[in-house]
mmCIF file of C-alpha atoms in Angstrom:
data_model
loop_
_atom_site.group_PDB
_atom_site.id
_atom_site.type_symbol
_atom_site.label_atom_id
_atom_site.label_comp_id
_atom_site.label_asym_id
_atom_site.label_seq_id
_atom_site.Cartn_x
_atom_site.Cartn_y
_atom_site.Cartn_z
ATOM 1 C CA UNK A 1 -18.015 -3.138 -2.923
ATOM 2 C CA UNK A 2 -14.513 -4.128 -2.307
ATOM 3 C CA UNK A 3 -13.488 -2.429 0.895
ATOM 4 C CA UNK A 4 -11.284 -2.745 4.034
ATOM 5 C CA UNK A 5 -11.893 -1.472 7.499
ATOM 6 C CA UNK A 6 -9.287 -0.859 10.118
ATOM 7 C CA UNK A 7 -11.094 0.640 13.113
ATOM 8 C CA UNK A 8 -8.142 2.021 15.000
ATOM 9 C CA UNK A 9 -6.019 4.445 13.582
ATOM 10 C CA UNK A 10 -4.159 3.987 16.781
ATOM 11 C CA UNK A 11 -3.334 1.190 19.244
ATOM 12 C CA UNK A 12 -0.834 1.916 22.175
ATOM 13 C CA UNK A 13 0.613 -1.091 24.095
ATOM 14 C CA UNK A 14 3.116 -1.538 26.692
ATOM 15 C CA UNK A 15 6.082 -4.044 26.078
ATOM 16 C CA UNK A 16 5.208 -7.703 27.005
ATOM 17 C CA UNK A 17 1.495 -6.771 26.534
ATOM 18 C CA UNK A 18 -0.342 -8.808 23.743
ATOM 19 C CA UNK A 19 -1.817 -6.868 20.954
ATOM 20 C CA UNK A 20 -4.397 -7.276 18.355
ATOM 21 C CA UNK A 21 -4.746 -5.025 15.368
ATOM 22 C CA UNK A 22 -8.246 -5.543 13.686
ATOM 23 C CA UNK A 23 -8.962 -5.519 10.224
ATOM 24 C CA UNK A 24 -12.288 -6.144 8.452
ATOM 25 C CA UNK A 25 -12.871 -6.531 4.727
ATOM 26 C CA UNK A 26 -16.077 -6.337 2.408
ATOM 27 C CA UNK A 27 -15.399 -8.113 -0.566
ATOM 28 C CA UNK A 28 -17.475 -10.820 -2.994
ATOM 29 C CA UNK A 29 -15.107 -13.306 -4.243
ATOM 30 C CA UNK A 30 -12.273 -15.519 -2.474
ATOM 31 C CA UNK A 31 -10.150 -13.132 -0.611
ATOM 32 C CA UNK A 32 -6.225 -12.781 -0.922
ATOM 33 C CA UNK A 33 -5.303 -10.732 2.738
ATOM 34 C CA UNK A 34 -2.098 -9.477 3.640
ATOM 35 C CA UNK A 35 -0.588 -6.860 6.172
ATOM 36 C CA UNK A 36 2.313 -4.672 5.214
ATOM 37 C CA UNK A 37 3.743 -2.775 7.713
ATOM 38 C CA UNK A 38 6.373 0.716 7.436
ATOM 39 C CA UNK A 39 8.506 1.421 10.028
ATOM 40 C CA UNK A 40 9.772 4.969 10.961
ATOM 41 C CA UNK A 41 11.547 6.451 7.699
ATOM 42 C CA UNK A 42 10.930 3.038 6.448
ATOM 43 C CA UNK A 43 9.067 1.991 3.191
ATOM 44 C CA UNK A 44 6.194 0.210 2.948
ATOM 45 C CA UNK A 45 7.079 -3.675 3.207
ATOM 46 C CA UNK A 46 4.860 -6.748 3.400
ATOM 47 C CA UNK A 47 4.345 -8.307 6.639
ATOM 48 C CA UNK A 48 2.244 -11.900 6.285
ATOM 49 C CA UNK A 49 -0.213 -13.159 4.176
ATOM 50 C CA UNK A 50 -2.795 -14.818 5.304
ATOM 51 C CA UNK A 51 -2.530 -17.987 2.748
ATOM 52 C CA UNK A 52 1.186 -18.739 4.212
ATOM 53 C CA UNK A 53 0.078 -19.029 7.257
ATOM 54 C CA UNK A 54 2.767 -18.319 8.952
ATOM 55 C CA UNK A 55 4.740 -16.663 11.919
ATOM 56 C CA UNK A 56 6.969 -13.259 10.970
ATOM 57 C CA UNK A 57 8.113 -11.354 13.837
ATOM 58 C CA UNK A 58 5.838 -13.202 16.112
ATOM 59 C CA UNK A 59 2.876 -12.190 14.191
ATOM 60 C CA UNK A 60 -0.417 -13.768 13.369
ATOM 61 C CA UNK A 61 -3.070 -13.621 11.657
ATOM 62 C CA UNK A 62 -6.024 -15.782 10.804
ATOM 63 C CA UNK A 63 -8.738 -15.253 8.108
ATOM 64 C CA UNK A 64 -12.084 -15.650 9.339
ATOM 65 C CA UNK A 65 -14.315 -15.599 6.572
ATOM 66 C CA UNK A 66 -17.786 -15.703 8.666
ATOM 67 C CA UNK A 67 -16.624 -12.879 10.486
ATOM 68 C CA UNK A 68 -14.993 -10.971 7.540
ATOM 69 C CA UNK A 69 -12.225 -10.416 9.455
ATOM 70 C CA UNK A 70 -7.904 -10.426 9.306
ATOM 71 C CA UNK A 71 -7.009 -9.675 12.657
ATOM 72 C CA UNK A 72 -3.148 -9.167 13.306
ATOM 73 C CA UNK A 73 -1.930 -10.465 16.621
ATOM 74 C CA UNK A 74 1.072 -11.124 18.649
ATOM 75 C CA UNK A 75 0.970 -12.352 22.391
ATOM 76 C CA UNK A 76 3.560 -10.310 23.495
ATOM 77 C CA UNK A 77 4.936 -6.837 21.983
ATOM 78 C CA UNK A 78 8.132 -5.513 21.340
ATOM 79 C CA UNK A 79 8.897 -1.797 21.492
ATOM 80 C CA UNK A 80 10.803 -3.058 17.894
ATOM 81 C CA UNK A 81 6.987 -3.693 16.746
ATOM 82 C CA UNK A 82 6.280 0.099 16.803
ATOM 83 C CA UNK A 83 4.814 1.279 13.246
ATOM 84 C CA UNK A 84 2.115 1.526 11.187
ATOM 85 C CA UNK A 85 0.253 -1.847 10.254
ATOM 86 C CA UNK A 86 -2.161 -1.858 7.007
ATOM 87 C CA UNK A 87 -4.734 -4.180 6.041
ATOM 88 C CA UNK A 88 -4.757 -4.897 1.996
ATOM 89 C CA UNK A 89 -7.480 -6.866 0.031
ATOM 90 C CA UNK A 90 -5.494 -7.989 -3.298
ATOM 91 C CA UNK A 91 -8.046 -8.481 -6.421
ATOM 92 C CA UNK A 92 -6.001 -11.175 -7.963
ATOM 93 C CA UNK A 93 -8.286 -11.098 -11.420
ATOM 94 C CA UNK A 94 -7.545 -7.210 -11.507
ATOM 95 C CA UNK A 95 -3.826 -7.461 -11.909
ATOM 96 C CA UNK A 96 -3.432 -8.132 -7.850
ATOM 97 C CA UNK A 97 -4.127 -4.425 -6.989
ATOM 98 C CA UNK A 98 -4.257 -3.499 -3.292
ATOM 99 C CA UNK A 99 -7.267 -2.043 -1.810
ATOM 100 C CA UNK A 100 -5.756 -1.065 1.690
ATOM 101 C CA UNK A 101 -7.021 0.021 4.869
ATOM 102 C CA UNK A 102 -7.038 3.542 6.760
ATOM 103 C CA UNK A 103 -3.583 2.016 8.660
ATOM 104 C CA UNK A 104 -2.995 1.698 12.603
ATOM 105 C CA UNK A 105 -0.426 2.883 14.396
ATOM 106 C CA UNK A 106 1.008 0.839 16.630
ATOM 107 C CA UNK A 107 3.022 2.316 19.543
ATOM 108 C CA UNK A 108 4.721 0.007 22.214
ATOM 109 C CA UNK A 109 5.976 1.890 25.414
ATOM 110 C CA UNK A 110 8.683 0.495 27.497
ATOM 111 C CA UNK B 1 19.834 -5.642 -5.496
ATOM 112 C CA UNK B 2 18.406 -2.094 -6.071
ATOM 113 C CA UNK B 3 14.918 -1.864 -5.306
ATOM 114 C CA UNK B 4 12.517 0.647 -6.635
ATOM 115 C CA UNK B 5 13.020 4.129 -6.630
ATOM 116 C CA UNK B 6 11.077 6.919 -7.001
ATOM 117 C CA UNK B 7 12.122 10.849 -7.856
ATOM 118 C CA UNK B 8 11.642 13.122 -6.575
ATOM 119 C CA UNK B 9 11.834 12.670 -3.227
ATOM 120 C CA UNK B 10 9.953 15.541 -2.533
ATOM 121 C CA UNK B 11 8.092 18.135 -5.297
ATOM 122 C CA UNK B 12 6.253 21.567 -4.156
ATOM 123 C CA UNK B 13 4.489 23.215 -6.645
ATOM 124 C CA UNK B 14 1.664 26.128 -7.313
ATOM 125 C CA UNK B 15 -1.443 25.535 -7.925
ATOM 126 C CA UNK B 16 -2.195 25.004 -11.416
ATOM 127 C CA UNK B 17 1.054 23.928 -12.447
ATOM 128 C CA UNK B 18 1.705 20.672 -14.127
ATOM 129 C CA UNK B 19 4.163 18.010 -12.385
ATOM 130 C CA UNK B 20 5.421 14.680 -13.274
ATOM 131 C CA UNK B 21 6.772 12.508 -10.882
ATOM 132 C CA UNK B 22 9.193 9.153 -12.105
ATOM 133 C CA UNK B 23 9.424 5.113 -11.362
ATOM 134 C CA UNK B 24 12.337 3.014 -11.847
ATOM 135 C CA UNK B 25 10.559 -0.786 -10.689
ATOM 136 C CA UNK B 26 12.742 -3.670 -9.771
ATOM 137 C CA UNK B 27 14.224 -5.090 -13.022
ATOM 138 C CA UNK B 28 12.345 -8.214 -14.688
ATOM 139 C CA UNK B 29 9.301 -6.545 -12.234
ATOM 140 C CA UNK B 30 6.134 -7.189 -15.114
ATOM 141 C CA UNK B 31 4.026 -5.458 -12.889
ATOM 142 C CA UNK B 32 3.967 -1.722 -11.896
ATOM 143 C CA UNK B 33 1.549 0.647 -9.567
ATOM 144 C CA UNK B 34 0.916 3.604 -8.769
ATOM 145 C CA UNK B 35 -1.337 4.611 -4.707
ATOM 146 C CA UNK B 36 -1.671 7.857 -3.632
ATOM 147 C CA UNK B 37 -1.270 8.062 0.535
ATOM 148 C CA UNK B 38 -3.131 11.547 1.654
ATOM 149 C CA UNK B 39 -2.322 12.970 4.837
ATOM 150 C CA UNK B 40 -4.375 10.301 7.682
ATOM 151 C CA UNK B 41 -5.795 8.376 5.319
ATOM 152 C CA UNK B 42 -4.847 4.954 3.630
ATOM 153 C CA UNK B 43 -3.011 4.046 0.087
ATOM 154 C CA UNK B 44 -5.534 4.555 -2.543
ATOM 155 C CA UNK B 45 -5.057 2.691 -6.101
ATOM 156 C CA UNK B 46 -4.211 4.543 -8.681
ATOM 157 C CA UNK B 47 -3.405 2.720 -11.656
ATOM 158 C CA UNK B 48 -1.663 -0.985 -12.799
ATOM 159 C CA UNK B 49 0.529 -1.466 -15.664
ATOM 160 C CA UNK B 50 1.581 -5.162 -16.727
ATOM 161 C CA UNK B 51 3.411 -5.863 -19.398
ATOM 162 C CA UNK B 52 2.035 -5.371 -22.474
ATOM 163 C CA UNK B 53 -1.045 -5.195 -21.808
ATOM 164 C CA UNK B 54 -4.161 -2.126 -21.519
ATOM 165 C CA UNK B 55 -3.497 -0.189 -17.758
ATOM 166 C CA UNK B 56 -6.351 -0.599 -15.382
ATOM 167 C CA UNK B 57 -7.060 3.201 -14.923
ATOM 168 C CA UNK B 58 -9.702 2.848 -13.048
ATOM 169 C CA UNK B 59 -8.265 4.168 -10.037
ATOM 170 C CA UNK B 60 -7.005 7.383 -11.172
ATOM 171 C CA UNK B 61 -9.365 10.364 -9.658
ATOM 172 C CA UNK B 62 -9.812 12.710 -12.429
ATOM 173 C CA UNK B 63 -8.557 13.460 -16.381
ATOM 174 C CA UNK B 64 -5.473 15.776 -15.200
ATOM 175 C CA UNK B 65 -4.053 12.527 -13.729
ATOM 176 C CA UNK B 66 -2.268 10.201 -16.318
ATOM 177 C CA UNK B 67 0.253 7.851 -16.398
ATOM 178 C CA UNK B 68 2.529 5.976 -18.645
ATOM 179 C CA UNK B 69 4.896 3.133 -19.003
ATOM 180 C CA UNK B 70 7.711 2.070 -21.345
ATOM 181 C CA UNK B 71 7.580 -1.371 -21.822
ATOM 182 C CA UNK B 72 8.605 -2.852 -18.412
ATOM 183 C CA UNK B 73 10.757 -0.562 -17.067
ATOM 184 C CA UNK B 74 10.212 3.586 -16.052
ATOM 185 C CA UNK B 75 6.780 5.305 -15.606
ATOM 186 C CA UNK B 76 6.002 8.663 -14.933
ATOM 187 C CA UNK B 77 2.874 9.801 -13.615
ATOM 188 C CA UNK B 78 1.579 13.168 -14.822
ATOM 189 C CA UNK B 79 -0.622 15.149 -13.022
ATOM 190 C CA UNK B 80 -1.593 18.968 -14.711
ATOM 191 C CA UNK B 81 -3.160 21.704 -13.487
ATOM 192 C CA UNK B 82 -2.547 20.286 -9.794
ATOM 193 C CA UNK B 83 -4.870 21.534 -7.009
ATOM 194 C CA UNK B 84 -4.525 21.750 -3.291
ATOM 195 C CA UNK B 85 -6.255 18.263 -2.930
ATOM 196 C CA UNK B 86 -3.631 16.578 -4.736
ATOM 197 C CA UNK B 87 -1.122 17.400 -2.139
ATOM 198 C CA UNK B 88 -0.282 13.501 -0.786
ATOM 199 C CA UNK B 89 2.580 11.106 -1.104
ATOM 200 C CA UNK B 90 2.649 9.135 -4.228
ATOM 201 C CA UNK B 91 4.008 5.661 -4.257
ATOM 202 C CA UNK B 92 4.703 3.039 -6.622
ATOM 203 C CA UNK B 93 5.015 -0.917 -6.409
ATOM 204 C CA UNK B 94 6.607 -3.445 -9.105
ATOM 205 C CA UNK B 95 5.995 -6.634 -8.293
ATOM 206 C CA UNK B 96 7.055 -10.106 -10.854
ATOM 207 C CA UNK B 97 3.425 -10.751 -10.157
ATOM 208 C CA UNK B 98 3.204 -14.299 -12.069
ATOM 209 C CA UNK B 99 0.658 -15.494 -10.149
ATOM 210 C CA UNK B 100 -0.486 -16.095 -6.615
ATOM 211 C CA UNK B 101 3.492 -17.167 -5.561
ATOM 212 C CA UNK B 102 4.409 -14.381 -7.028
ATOM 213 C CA UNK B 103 2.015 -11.579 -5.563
ATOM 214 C CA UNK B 104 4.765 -9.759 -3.130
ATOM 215 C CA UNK B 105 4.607 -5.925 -4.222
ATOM 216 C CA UNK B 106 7.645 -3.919 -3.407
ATOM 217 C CA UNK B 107 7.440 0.011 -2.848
ATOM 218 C CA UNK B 108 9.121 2.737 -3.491
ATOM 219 C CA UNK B 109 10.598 5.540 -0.662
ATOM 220 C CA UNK B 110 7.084 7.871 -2.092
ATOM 221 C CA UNK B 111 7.143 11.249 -3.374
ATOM 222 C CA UNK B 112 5.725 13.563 -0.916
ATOM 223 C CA UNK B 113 3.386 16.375 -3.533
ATOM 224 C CA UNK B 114 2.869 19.792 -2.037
ATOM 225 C CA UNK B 115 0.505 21.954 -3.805
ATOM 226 C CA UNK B 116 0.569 25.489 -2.558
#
């Protein structure tokens, strides 16, 4: 089954503290990962994706396939970084739908 | 450039009545979906339209939900006889979706469903 797993539906930080969001995924074939992220009164928008491999916003993250995993991190937070963070599994040979996660909230405190 | 919009913003309704909420996608966007966001819970597929071709329905959660698109611009999503479950925001995403470089969906602002 094609599934993804965010285990905190909330994550509360204080500025300058490093955070990890986790994200785990069930899924058979080669996995396409990427977080979007919505800011307050925001809309949805796309974060990183794991096959860039690269930095936005200080972000990370770094598919582990033995682990199933997608974690988001960033060594130090920003009170800026505060929103909710989703997991999504795209199924490229099903039109590239998203199967997302439950979401975590991030909060960073001053 | 305009990105896509979504109408109503918001949409109450009685139980049992029909409702059809509307799509623009970004233009020259081939690819167009529609996730459902209930309240604490994460986007759930609903259905994929690209181009031409059949829709992947497979999301949608029962036969009162439906969904079209002309060509590849609007789509409405119909739901009828709506029940108190159905209250959620509805989104939609167009994305040029040509491939793997291309795989960037962009959302909508949501329509926020309230069944009474």
């Amino acid at each position: 089954a094609q599934r993804v797993t965010q285990p905190e539906k909330l994550l509360s930080v204080f500025k300058g503290a490093p955070v990890e969001l986790k994200c785990n995924y069930s899924y058979s074939g080669s996995p396409e990962l990427f977080w979007y992220v919505q800011y307050s009164r925001q809309r949805l928008q796309l974060l990183l994706r794991h096959i860039s491999r690269e930095s936005i916003k200080g972000f990370t993250a770094d598919l582990n396939k033995g682990e199933t995993s997608f974690h988001l991190k960033k060594p130090f937070a920003q009170e800026e970084d505060s929103a909710m963070y989703y997991c999504a599994l795209m199924i490229y040979n099903q039109g590239g739908k998203l199967i997302f996660g439950q979401g975590t909230e991030l909060s960073v405190k001053p | 450039g305009a990105g896509v919009s979504q109408s109503p913003s918001n949409k109450v309704t009685e139980k049992g009545k029909d409702v059809e909420l509307r799509c623009d996608p970004i233009s020259g966007h081939t690819a167009l979906y529609w996730y459902r966001q209930r309240l604490g819970q994460g986007l759930e597929f609903l259905i994929y339209f690209q181009g031409n071709s059949a829709p992947d329905k497979s999301g949608l959660p029962s036969d009162r939900f439906s969904a079209e698109r002309t060509g590849e611009s609007v789509s409405t999503l119909t739901i009828q006889r709506t029940q108190q479950e159905d209250s959620a925001v509805y989104l939609c995403a167009s994305s040029p979706f040509l491939g793997l470089d291309s795989y960037e969906q962009y959302f909508g602002p949501g329509t926020r469903l309230t069944v009474t």
